[in-house]
Short mmCIF file of N, CA and C in Angstrom, two decimals:
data_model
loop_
_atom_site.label_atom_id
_atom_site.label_comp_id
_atom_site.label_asym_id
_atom_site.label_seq_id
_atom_site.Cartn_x
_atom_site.Cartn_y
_atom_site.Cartn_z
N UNK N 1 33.39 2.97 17.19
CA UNK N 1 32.24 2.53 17.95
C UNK N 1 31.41 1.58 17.07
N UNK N 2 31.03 0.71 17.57
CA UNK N 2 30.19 -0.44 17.21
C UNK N 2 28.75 0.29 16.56
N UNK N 3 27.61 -0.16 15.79
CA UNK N 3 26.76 0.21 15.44
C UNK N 3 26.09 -0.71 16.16
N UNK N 4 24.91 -0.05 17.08
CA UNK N 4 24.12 -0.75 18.14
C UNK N 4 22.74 -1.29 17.01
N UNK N 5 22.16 -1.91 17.62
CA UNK N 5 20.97 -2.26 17.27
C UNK N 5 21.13 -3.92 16.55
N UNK N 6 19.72 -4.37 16.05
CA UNK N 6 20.16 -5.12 15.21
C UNK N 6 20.23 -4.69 14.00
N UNK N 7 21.04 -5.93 12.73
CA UNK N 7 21.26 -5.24 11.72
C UNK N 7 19.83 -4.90 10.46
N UNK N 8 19.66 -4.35 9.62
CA UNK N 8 18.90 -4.01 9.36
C UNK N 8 18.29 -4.89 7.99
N UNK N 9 16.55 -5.18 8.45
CA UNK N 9 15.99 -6.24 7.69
C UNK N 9 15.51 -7.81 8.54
N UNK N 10 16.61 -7.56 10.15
CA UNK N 10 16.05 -8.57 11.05
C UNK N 10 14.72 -8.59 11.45
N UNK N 11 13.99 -7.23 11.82
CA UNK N 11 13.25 -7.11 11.99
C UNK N 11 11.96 -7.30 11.28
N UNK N 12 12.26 -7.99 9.60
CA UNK N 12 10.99 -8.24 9.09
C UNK N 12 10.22 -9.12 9.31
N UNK N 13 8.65 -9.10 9.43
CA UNK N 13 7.86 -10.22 9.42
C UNK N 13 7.57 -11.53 8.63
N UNK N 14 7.50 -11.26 7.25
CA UNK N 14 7.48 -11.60 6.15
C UNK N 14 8.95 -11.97 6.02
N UNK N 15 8.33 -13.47 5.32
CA UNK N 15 9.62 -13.59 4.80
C UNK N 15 10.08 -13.53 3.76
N UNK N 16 10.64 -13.96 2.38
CA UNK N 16 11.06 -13.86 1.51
C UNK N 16 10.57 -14.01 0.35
N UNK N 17 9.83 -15.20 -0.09
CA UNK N 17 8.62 -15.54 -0.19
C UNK N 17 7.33 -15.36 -0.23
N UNK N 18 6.85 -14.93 1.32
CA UNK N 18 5.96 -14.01 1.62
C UNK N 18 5.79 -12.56 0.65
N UNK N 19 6.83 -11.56 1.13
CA UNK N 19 7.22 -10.54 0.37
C UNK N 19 6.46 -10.53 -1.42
N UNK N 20 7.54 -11.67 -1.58
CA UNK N 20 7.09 -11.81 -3.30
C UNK N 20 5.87 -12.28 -3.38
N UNK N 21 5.34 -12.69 -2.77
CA UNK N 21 4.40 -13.09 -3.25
C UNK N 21 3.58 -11.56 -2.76
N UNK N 22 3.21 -11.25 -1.96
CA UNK N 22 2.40 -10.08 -1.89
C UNK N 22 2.81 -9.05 -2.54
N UNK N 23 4.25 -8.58 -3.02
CA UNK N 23 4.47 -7.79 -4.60
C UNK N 23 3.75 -7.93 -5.39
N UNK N 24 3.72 -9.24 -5.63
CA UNK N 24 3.23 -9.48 -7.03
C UNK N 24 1.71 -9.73 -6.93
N UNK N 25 1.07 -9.82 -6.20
CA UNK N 25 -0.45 -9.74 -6.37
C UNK N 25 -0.90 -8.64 -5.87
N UNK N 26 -0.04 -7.41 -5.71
CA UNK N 26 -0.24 -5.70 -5.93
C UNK N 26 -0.10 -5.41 -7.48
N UNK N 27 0.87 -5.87 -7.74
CA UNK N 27 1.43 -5.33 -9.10
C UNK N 27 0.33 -5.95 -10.36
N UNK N 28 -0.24 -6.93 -9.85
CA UNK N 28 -0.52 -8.05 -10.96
C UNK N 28 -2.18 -7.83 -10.70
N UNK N 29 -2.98 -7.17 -9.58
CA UNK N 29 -4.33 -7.27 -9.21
C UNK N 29 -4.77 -6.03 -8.58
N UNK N 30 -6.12 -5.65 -8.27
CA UNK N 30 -6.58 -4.44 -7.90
C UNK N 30 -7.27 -5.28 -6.58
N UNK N 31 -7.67 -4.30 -5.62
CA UNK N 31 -8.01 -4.90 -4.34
C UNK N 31 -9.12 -5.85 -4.42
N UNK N 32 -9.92 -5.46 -4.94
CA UNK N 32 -11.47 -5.84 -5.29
C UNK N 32 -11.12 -7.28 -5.57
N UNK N 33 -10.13 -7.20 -6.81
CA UNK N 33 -9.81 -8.72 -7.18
C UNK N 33 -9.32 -9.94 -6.48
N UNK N 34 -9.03 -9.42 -5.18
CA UNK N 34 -8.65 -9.99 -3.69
C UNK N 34 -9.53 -10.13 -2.96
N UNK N 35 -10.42 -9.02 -2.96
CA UNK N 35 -11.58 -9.52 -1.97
C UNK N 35 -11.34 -8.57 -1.16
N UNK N 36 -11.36 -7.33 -1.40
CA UNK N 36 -11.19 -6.66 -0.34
C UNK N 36 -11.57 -5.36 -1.32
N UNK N 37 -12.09 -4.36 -0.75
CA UNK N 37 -12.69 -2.66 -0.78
C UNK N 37 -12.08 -2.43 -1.68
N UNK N 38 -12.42 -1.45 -3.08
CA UNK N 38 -11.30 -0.60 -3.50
C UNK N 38 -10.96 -0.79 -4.77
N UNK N 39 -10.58 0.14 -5.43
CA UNK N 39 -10.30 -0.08 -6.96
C UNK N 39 -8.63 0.08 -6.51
N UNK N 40 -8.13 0.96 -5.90
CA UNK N 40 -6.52 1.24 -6.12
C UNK N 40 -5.92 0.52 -4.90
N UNK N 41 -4.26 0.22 -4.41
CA UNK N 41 -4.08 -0.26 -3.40
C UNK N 41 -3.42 1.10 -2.47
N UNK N 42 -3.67 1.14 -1.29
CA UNK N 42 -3.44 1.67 -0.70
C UNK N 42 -2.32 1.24 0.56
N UNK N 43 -1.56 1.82 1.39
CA UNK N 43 -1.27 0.63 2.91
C UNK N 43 -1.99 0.09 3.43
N UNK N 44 -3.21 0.75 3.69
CA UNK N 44 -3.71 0.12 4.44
C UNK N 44 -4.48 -1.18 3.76
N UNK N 45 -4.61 -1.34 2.50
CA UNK N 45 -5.07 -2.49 1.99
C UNK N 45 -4.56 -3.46 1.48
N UNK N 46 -3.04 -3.26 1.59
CA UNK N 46 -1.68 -4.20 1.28
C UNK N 46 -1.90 -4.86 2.41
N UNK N 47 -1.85 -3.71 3.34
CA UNK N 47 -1.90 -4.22 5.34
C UNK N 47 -3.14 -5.34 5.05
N UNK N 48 -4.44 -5.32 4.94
CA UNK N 48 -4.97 -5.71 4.98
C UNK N 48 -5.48 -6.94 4.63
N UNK N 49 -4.21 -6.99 2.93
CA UNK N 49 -4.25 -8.67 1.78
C UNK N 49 -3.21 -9.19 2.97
N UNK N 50 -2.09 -8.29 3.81
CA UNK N 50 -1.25 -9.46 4.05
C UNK N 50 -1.78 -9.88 5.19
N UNK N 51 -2.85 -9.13 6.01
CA UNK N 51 -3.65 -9.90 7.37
C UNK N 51 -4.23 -11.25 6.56
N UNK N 52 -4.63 -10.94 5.40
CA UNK N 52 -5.93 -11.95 5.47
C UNK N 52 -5.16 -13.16 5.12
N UNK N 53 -3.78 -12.95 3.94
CA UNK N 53 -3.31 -14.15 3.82
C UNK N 53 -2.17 -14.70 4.97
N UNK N 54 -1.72 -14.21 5.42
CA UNK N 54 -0.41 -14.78 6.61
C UNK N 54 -0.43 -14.36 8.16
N UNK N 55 -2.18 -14.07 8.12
CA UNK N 55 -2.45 -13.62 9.51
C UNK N 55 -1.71 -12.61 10.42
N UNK N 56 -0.85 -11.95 9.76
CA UNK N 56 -0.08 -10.99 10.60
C UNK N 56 -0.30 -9.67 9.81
N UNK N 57 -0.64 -8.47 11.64
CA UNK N 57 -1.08 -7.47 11.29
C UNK N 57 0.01 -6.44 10.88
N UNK N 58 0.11 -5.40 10.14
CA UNK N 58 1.21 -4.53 10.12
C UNK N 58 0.67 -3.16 10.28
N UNK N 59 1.11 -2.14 10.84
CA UNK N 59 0.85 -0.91 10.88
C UNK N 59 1.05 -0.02 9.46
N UNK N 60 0.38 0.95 9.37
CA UNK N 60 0.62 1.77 7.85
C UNK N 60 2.47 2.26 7.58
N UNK N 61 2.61 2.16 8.77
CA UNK N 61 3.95 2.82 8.35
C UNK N 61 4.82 1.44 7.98
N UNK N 62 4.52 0.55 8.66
CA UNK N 62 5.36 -1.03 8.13
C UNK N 62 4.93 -1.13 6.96
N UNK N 63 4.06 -1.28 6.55
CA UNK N 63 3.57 -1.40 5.64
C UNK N 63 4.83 -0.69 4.14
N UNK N 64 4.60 0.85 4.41
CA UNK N 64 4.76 1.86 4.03
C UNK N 64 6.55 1.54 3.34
N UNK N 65 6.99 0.58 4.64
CA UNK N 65 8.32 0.43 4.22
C UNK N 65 8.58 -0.93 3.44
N UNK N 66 7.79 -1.88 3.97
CA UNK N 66 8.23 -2.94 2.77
C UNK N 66 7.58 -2.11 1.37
N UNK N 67 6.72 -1.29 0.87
CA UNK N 67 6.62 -1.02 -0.06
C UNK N 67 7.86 -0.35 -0.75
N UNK N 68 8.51 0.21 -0.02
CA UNK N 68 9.45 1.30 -0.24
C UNK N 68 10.75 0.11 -0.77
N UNK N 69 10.68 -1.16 0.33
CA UNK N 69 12.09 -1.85 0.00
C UNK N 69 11.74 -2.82 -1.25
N UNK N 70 10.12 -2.55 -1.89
CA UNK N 70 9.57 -3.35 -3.27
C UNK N 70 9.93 -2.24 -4.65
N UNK N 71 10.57 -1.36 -3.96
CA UNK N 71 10.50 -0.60 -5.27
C UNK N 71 9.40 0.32 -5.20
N UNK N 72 8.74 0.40 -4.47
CA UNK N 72 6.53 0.84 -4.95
C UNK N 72 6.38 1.81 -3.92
N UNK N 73 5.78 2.99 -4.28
CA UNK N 73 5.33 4.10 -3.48
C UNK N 73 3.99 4.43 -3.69
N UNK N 74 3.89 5.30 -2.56
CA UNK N 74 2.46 5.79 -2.72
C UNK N 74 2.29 6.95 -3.22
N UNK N 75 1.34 7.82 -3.87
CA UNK N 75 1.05 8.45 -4.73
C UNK N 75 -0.48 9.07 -4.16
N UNK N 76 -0.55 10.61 -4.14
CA UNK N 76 -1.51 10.97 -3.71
C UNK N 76 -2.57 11.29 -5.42
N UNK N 77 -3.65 10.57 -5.69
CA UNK N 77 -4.77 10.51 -6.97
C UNK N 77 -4.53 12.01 -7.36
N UNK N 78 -4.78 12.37 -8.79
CA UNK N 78 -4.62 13.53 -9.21
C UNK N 78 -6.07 13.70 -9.58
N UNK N 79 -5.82 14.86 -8.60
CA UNK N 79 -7.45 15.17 -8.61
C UNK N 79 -7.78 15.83 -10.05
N UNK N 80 -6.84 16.63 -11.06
CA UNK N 80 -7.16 16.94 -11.98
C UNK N 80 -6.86 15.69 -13.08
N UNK N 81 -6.91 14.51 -13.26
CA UNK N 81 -6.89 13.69 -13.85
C UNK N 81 -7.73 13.37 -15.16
N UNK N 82 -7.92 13.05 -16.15
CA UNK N 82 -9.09 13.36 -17.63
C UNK N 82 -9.87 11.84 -17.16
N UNK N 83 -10.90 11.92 -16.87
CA UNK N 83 -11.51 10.68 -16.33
C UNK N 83 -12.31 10.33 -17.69
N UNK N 84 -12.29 8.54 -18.16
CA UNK N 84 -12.56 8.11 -19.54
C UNK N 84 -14.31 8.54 -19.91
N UNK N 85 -15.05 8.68 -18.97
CA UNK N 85 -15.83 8.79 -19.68
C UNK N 85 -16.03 10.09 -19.96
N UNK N 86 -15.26 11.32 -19.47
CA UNK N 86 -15.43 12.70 -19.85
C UNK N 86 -16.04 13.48 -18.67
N UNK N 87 -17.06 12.78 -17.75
CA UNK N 87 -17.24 13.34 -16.68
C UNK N 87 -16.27 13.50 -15.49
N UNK N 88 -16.54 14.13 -14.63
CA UNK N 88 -15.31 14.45 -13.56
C UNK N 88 -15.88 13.66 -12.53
N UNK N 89 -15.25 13.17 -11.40
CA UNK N 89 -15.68 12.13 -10.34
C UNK N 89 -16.49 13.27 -9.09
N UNK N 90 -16.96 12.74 -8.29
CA UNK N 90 -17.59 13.29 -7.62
C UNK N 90 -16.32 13.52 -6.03
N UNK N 91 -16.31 15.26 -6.06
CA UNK N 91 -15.40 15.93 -4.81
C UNK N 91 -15.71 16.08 -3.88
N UNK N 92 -17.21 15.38 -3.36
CA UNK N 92 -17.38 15.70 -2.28
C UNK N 92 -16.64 15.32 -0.65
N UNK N 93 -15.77 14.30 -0.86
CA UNK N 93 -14.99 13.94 -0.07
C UNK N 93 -13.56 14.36 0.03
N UNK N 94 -13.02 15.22 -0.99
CA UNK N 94 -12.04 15.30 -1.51
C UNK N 94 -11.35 16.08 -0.08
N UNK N 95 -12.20 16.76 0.74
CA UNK N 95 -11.40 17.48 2.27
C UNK N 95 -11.12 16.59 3.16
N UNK N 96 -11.75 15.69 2.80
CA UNK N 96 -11.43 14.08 3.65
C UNK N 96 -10.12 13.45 3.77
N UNK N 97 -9.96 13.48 2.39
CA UNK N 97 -9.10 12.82 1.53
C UNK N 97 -7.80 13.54 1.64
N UNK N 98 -7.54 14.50 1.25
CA UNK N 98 -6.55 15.86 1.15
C UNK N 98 -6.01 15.56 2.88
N UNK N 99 -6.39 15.40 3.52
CA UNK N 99 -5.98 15.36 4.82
C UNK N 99 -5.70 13.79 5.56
N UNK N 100 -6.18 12.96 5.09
CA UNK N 100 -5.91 11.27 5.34
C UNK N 100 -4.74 11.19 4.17
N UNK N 101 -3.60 10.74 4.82
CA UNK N 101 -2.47 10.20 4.74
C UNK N 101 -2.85 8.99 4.18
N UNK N 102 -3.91 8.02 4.00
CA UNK N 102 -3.83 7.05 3.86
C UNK N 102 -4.40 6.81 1.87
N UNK N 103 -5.05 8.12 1.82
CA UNK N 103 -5.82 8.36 0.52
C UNK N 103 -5.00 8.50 -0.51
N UNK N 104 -4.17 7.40 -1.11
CA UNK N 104 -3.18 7.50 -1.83
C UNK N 104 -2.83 6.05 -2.43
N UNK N 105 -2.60 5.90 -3.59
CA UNK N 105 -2.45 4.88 -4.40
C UNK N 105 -1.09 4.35 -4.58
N UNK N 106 -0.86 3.28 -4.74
CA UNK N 106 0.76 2.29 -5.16
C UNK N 106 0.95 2.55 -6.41
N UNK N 107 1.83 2.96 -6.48
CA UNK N 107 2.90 2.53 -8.13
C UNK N 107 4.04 2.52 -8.40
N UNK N 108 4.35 1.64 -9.01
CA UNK N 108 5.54 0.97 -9.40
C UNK N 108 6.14 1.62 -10.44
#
């Protein structure tokens, strides 16, 4: 039996180019440094560099997968982490967070 569908990777928006170039100004920059919210990158703020530069929107989970086909995952912050100046960050959101899927950082 034939394998239905199309083959896989037709379906991307981005093209090749595109791609690399938005790798590499994850890998190479923090959001802020883009112009956009945020010390860490998240999907939704990848989603967000690639709205602003190539006008096309992507959902978290698209998103989710060109990260995946860059090598780069997301990572939920360790809340027990040694923070530099010795103080601990402030938890008051942390039930927020613990439960948004989206509260989670890129790394390569």
């Amino acid at each position: 039996m034939r394998p239905r569908g199309k083959p896989v990777g037709v379906h991307q928006v981005l093209g090749e180019a595109e791609q690399a170039a938005v790798r590499q100004a994850v890998l190479d920059h923090r959001p802020c440094d883009m112009g956009l919210s945020g010390q860490l990158w998240t999907r939704r703020l990848v989603g967000e560099l690639i709205a602003k530069l190539y006008r096309v929107r992507l959902t978290e989970v698209g998103v989710g997968k060109y990260l995946k086909r860059w090598g780069l995952s997301c990572q939920r912050a360790d809340l027990n982490a040694h923070w530099p100046t010795g103080a601990l960050p402030d938890h008051s959101s942390d039930r927020q967070s613990r439960s948004d899927p989206t509260a989670s950082k890129i790394i390569s």
